[in-house]
mmCIF file of C-alpha atoms in Angstrom:
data_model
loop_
_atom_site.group_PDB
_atom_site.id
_atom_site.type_symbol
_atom_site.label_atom_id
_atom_site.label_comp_id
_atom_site.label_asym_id
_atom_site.label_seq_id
_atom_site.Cartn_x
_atom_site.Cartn_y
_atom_site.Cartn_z
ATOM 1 C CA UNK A 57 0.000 0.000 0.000
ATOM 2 C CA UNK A 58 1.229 3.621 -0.974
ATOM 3 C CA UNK A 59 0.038 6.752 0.058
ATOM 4 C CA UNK A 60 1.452 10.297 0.316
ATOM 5 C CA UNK A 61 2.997 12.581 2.916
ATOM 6 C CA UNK A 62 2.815 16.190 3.280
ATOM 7 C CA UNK A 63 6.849 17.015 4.012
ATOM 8 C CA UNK A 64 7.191 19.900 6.209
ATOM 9 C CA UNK A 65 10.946 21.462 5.343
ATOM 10 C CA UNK A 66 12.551 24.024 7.699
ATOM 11 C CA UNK A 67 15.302 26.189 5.233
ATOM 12 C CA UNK A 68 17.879 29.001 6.944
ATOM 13 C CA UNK A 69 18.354 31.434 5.120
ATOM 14 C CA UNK A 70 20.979 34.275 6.554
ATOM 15 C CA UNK A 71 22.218 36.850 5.151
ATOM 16 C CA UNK A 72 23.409 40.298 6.695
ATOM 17 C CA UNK A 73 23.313 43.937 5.734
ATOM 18 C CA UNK A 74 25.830 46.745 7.284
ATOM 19 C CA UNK A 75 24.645 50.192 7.224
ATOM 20 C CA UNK A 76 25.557 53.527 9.082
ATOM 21 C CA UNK A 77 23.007 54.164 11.365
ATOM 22 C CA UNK A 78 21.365 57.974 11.633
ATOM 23 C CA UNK A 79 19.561 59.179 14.581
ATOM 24 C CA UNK A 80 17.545 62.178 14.427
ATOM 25 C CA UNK A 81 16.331 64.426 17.618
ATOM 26 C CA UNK A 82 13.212 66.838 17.211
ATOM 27 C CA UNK A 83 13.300 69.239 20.322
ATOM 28 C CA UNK A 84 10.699 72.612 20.657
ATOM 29 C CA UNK A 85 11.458 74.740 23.161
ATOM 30 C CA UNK A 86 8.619 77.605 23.764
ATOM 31 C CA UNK A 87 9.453 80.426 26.210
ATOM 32 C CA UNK A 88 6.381 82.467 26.856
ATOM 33 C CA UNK A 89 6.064 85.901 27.987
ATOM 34 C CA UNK A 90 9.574 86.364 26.771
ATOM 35 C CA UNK A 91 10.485 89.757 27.638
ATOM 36 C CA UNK A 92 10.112 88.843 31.522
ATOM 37 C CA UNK A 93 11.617 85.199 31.495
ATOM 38 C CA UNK A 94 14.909 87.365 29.980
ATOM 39 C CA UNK A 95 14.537 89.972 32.688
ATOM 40 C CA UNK A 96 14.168 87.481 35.561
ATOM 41 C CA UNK A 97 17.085 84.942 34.345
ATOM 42 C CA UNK A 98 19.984 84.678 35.835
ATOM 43 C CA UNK A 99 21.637 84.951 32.194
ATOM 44 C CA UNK A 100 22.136 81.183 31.650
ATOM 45 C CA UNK A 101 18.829 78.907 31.340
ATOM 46 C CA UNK A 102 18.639 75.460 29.950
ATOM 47 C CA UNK A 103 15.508 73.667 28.564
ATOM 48 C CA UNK A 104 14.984 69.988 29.672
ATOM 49 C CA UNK A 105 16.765 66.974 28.339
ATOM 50 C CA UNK A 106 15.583 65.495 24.971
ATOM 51 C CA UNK A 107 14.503 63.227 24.513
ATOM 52 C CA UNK A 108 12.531 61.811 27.297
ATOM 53 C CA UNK A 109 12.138 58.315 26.129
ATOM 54 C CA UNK A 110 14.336 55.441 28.620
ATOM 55 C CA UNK A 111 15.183 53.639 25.260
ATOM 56 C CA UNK A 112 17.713 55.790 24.734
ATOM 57 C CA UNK A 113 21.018 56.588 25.799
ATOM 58 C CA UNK A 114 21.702 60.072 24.246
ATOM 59 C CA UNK A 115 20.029 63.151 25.493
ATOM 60 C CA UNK A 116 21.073 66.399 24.849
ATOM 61 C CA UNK A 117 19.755 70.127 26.356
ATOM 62 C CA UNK A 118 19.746 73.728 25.088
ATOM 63 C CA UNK A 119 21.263 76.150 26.789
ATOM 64 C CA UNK A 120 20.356 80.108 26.148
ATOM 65 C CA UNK A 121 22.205 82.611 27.411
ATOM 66 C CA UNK A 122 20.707 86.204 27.166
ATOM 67 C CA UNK A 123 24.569 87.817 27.100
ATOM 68 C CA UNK A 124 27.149 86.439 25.473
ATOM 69 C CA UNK A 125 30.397 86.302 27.074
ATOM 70 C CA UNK A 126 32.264 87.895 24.195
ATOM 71 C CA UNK A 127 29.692 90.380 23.460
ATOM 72 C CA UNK A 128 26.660 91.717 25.856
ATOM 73 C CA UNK A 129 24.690 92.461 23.163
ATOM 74 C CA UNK A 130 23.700 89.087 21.592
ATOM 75 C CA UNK A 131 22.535 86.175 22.802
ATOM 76 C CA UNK A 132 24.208 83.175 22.706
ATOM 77 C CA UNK A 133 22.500 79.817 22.280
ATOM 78 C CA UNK A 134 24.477 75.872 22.899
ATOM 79 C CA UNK A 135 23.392 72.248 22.389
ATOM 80 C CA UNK A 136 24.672 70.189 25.020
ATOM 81 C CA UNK A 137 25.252 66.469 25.573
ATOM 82 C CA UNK A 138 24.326 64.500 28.232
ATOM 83 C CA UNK A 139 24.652 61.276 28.314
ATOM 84 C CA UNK A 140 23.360 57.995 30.293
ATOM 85 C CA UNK A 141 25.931 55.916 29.147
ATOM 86 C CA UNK A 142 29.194 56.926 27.907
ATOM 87 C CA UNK A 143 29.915 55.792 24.327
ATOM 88 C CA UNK A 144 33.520 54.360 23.215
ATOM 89 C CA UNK A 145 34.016 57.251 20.433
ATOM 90 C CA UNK A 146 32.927 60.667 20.081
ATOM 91 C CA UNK A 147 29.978 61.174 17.849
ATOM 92 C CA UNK A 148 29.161 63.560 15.121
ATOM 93 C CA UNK A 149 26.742 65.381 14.375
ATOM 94 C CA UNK A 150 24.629 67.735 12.570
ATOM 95 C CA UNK A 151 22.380 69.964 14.315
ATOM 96 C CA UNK A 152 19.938 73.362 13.469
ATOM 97 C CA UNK A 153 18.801 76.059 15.603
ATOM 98 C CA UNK A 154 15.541 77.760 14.402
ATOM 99 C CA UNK A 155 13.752 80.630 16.550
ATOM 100 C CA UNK A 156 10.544 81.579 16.077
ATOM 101 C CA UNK A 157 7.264 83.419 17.233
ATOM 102 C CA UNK A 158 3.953 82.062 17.152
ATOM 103 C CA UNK A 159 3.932 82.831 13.126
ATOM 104 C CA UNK A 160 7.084 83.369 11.857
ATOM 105 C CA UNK A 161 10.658 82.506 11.478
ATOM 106 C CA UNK A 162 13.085 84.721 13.116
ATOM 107 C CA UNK A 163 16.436 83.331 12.741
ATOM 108 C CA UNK A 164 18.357 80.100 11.703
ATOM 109 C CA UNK A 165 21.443 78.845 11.724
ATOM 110 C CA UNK A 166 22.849 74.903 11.009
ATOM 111 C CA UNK A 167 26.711 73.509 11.791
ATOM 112 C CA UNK A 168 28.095 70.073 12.350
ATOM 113 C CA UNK A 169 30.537 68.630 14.618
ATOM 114 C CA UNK A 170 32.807 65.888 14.035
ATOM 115 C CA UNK A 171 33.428 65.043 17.554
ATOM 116 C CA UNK A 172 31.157 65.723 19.748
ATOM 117 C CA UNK A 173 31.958 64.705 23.801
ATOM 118 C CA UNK A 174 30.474 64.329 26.566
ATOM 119 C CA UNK A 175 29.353 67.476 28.392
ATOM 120 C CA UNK A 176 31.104 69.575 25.498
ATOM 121 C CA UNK A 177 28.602 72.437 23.873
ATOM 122 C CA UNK A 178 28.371 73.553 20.351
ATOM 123 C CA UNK A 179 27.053 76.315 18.565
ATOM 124 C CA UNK A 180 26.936 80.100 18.729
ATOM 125 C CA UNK A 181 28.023 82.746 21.118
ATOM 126 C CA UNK A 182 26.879 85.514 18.879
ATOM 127 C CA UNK A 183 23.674 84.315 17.753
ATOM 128 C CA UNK A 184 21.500 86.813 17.839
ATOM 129 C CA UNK A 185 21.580 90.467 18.772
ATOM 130 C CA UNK A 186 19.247 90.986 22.132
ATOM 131 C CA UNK A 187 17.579 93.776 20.688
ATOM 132 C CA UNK A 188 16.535 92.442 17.040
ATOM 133 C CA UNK A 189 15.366 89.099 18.985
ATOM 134 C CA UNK A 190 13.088 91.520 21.039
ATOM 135 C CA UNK A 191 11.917 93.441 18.127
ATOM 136 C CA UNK A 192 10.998 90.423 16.357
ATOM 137 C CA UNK A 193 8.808 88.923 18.938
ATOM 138 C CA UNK A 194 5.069 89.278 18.425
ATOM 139 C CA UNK A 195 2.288 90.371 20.814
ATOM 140 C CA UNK A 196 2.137 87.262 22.237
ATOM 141 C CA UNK A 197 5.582 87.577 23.617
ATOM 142 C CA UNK A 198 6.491 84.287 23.184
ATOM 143 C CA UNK A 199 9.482 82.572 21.612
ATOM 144 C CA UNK A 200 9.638 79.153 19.844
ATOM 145 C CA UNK A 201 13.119 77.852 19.668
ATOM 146 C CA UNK A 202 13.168 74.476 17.449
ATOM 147 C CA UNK A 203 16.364 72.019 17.457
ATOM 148 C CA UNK A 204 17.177 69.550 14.959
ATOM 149 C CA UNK A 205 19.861 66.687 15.845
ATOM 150 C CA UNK A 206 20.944 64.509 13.456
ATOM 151 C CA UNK A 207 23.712 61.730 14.748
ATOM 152 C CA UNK A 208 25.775 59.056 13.017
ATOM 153 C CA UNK A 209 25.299 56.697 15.601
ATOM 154 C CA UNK A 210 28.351 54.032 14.002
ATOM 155 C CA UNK A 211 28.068 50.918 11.982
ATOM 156 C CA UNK A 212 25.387 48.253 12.498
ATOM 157 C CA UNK A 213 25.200 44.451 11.303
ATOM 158 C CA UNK A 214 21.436 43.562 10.943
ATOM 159 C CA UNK A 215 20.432 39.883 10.151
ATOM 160 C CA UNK A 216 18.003 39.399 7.915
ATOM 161 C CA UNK A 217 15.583 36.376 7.205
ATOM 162 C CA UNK A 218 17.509 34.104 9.975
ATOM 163 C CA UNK A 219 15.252 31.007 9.718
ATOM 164 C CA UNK A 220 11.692 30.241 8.172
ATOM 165 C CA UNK A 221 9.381 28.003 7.865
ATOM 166 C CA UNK A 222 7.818 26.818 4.055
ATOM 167 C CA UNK A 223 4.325 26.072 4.199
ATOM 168 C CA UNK A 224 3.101 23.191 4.609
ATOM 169 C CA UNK A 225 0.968 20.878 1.459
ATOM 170 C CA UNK A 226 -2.434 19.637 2.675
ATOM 171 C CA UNK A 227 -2.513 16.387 2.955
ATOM 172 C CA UNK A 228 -3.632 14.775 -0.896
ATOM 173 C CA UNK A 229 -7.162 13.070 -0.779
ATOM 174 C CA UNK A 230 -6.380 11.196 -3.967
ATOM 175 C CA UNK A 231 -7.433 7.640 -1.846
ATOM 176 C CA UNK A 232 -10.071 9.082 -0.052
ATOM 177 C CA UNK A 233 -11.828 10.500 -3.536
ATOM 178 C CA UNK A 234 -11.293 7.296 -5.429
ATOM 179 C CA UNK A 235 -12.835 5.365 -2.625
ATOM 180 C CA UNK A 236 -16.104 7.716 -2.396
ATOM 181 C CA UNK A 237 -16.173 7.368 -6.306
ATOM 182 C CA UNK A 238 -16.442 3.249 -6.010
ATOM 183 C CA UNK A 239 -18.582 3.687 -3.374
ATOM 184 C CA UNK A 240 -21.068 6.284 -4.770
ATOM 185 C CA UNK A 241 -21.207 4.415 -8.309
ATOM 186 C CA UNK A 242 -21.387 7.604 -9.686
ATOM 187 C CA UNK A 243 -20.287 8.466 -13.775
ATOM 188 C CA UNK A 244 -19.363 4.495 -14.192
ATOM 189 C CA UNK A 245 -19.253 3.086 -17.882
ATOM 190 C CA UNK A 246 -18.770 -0.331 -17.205
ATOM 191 C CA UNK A 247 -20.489 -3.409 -14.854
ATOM 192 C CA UNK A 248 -18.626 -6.281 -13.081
ATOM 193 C CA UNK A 249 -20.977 -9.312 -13.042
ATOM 194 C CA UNK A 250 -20.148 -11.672 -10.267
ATOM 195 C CA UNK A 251 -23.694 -13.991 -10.491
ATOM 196 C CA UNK A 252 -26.895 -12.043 -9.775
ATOM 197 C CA UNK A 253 -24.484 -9.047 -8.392
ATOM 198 C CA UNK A 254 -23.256 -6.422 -11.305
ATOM 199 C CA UNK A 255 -20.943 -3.565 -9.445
ATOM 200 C CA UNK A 256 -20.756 -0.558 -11.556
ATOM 201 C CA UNK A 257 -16.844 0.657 -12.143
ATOM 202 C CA UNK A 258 -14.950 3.186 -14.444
ATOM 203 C CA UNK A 259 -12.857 1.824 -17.419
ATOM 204 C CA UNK A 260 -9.997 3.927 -17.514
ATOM 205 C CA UNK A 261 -9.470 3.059 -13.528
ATOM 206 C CA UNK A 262 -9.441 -0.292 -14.441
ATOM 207 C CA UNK A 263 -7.416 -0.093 -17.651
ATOM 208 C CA UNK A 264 -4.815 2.092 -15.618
ATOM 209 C CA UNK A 265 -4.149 -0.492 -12.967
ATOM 210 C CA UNK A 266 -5.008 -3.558 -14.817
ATOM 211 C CA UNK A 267 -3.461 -4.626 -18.477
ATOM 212 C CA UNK A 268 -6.024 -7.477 -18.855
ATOM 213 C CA UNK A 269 -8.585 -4.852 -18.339
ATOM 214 C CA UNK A 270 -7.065 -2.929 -20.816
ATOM 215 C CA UNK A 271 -6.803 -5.506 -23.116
ATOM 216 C CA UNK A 272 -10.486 -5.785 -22.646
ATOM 217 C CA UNK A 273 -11.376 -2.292 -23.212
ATOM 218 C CA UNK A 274 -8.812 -1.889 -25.917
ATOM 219 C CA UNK A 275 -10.276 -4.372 -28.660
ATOM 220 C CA UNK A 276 -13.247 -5.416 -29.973
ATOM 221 C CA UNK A 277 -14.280 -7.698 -27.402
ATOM 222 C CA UNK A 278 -17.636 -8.934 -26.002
ATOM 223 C CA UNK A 279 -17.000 -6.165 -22.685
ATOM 224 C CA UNK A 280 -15.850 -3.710 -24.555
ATOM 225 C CA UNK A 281 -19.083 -3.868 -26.638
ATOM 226 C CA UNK A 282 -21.540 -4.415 -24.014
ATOM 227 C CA UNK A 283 -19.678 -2.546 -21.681
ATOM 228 C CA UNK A 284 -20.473 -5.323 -18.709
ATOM 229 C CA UNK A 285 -17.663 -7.785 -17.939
ATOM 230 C CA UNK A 286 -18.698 -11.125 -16.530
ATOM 231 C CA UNK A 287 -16.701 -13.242 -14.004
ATOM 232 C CA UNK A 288 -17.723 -16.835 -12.525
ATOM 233 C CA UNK A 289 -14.485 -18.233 -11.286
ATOM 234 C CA UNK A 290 -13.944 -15.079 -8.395
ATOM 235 C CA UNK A 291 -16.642 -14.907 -5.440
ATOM 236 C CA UNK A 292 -17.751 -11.432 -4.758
ATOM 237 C CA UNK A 293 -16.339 -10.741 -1.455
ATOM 238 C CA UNK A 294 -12.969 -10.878 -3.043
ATOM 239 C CA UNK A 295 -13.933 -9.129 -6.395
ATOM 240 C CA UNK A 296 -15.219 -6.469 -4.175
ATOM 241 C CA UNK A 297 -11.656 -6.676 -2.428
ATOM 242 C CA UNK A 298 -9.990 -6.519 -5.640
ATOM 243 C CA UNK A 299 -11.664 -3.525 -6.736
ATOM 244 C CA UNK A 300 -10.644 -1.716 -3.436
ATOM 245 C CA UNK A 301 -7.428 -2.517 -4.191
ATOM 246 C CA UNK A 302 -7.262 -1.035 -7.376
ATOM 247 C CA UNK A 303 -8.895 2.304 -6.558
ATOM 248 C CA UNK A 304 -7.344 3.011 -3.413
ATOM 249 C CA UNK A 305 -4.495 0.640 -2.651
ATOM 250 C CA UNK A 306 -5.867 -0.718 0.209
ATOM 251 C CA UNK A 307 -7.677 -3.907 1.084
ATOM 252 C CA UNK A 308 -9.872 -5.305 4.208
ATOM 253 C CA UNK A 309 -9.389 -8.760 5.406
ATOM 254 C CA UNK A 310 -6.412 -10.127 3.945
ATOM 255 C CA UNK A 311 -5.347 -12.596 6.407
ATOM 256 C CA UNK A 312 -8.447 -14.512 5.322
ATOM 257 C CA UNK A 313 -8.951 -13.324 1.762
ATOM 258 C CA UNK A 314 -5.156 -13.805 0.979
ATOM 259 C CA UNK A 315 -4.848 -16.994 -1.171
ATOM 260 C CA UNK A 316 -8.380 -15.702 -2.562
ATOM 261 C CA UNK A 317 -7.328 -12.627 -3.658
ATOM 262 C CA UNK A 318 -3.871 -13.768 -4.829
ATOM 263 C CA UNK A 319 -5.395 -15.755 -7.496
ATOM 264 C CA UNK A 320 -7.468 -13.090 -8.355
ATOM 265 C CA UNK A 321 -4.662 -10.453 -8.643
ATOM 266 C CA UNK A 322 -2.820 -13.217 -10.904
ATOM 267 C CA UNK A 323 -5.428 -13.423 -13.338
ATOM 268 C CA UNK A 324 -6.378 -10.087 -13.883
ATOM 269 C CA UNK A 325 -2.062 -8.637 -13.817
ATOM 270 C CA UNK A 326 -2.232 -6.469 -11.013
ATOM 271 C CA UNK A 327 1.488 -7.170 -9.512
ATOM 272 C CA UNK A 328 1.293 -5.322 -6.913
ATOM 273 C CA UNK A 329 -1.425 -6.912 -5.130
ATOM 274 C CA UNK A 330 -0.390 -10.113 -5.916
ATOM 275 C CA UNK A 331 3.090 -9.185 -3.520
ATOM 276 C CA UNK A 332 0.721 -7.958 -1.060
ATOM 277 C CA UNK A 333 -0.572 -11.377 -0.925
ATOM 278 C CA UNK A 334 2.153 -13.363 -1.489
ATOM 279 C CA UNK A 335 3.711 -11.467 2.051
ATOM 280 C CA UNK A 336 0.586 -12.275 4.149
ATOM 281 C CA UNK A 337 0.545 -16.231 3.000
ATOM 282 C CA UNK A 338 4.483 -16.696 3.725
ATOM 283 C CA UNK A 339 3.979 -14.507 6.918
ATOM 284 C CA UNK A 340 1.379 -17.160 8.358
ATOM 285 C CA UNK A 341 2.717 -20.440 7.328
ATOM 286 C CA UNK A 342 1.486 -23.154 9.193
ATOM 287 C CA UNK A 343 1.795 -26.465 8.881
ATOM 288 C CA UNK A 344 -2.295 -26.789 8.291
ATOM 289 C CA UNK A 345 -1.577 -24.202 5.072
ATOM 290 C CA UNK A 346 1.559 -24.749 3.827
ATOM 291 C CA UNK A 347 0.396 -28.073 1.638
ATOM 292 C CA UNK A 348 -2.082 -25.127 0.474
ATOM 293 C CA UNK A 349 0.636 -22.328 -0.249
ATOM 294 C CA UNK A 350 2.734 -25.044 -2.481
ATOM 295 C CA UNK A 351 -0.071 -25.485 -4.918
ATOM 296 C CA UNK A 352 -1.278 -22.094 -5.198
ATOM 297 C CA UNK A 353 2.392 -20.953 -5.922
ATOM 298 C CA UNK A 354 2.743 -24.184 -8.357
ATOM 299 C CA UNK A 355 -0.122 -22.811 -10.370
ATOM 300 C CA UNK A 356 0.643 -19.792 -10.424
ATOM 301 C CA UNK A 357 4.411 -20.130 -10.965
ATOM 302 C CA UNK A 358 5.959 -18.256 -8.090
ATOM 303 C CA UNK A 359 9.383 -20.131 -7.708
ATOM 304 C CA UNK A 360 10.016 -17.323 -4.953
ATOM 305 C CA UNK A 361 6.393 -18.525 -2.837
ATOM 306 C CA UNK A 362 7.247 -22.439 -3.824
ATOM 307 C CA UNK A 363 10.875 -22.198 -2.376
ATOM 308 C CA UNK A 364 9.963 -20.592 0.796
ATOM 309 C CA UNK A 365 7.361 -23.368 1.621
ATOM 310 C CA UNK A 366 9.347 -26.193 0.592
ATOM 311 C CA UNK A 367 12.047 -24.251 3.463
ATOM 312 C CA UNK A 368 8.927 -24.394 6.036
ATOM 313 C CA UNK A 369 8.024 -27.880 5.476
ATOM 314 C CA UNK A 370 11.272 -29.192 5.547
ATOM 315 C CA UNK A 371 12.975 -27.838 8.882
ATOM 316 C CA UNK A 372 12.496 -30.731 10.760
ATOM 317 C CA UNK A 373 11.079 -34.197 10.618
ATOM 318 C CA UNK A 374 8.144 -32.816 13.141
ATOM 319 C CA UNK A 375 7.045 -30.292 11.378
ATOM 320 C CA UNK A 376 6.626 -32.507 8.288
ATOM 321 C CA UNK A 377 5.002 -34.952 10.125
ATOM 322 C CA UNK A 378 2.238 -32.781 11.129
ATOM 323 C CA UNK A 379 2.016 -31.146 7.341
ATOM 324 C CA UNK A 380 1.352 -34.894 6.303
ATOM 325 C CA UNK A 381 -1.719 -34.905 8.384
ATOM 326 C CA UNK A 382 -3.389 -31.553 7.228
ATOM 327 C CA UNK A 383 -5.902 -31.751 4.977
ATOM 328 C CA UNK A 384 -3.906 -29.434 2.448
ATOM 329 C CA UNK A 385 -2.013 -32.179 1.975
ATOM 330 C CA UNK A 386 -4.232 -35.056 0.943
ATOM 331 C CA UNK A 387 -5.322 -32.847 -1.275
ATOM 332 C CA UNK A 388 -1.887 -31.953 -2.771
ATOM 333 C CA UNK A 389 -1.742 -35.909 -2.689
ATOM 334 C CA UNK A 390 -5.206 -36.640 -4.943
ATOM 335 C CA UNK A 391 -4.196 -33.562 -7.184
ATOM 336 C CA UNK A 392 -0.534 -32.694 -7.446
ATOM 337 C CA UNK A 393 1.474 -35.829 -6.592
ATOM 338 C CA UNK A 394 4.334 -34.098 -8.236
ATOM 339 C CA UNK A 395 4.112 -32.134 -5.619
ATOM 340 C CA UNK A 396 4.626 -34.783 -2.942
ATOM 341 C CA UNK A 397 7.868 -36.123 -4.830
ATOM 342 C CA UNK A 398 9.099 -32.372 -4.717
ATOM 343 C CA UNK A 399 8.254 -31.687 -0.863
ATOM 344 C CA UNK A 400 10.056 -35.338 0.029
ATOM 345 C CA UNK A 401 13.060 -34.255 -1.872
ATOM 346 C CA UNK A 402 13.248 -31.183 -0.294
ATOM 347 C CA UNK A 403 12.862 -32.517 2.924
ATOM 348 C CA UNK A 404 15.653 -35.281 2.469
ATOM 349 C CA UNK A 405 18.191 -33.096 1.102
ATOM 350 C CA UNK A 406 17.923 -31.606 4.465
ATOM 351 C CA UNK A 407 17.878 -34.248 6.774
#
């Protein structure tokens, strides 16, 4: 018996790419009522860190100082890095300063840094003269300063695809199908007659797994013609076995229906049914059947069956003792006395 298997295969597939890996920062800083937060400050302020997230190690802070150290009448404005872990190299970076009111820009101004350190501060001590900032600021007072922080972060290895999984095929229902088409007797073009009994079946099944059906269906012959084939030598349990067999490689009761269906497999050429049978007969050799098995594999001429009874029934003197007794073999004794010579022989050139 055959059938198929749905193969589940797991394939790894790895590969790796290496990229540079850019981090940008989006920070907005809004001041309102300017004019007073500049009055009141102690000329240094800083905004919060940025950004605020735990997943990551770099922050950073403005710092805005309304005089500049070099000259009192600007304002100076830094980005500073703070860090929660220190990294192995300096980074670099490019970063933008952008102030603004509520509906304008005021001023802007972009640099980058090649190696920017831990607590170090970059950008300008002369940004922005104290009074144009203050005569740019609307009536609302306030002031908008936006930073932009973008940071090579170093080289990464990403892997990519590491191991998956191919679908799995659905199981076929090839035996199943065939089966349900015996069984239902649907679309059939040709009848088995076993006595009274006709069984409706499909040619080209039949001509596929059989080339005496074939044969049948190929020339002008009485079934081909009448499209009903007629049997009397095969008893219907085992014709129905047969026809199992031959739709769906599979077959009920062949312990008992073995030497049965042998024959019947053997007649119509259907090979591998006949080795299906010819296992389950040498696998329950006995010494009530095996006066049996040497006929059936005389008349059919299996040398391979014939040989391996011949090995059962001569073992030992016992066991051919008890064969003579069996009613297998007075019948091999009324019918095939040839038969007796041959299992003697076989016995003595063993003894």
């Amino acid at each position: 018996m055959s059938s198929t298997t749905a193969k589940r295969v797991r394939v790894c597939n790895d590969s790796c790419v290496t990229f540079t890996e850019t981090k940008e920062f989006n920070f907005t800083w809004t001041i309102q009522n300017f004019p007073t937060w500049m009055a009141k400050s102690d000329n240094e302020r800083y905004s919060p860190r940025f950004p605020t997230t735990e997943e990551e190690d770099l922050q950073w802070v403005l710092s805005f100082k309304c005089e500049s150290s070099s000259d009192a009448s600007y304002c100076s404005l830094y980005l500073k890095l703070k860090l929660k872990l220190l990294p192995e190299n300096n980074i670099d970076a490019m970063y933008e300063f952008v102030m603004m009111d509520s509906g304008k820009t005021i001023f802007m101004k972009r640099s980058g840094v090649d190696n920017f350190g831990m607590g170090t501060s970059w950008g300008y001590s002369n940004f922005i003269k104290r009074d144009e900032l203050e005569n740019q600021i609307g009536l609302g007072n306030t002031l908008i300063i936006a930073c932009k922080v973008n940071v090579n972060a170093g080289m990464v290895d990403e892997m990519i695809e590491s191991s998956i999984v191919e679908p799995e095929a659905s199981p076929s229902s090839l035996i199943e199908d065939l089966g349900s088409l015996l069984e239902s007797k649907k679309y059939g073009d040709v009848s088995i007659k076993v006595g009274n009994r006709k069984i409706l079946a499909h040619k080209n099944i039949l001509a596929a797994r059989s080339s005496v059906f074939a044969a049948m269906f190929e020339h002008k012959m009485e079934e081909k013609i009448t499209n009903v084939v007629s049997i009397a030598d095969i008893k219907l349990v085992v014709l129905e076995e047969m026809l199992r067999y031959i739709y769906t490689d599979k077959v009920n009761n062949l312990d008992t229906l073995s030497y049965q269906l042998y024959t019947a497999a053997d007649k119509y050429d259907i090979p591998a049914l006949r080795s299906l049978c010819r296992i389950a007969i040498l696998g329950n050799l006995s010494t009530e059947n095996v006066a049996e098995t040497i006929i059936c594999a005389d008349l059919h001429s299996d040398g391979e069956m014939k040989s391996r009874a011949m090995q059962f029934l001569s073992r030992n003197i016992s066991v051919a003792l008890g064969v003579t007794k069996s009613k297998g073999w007075k019948q091999m004794e009324a019918t095939h006395p040839h038969l007796v010579t041959e299992a003697f022989e076989a016995l003595a050139s063993n003894m």
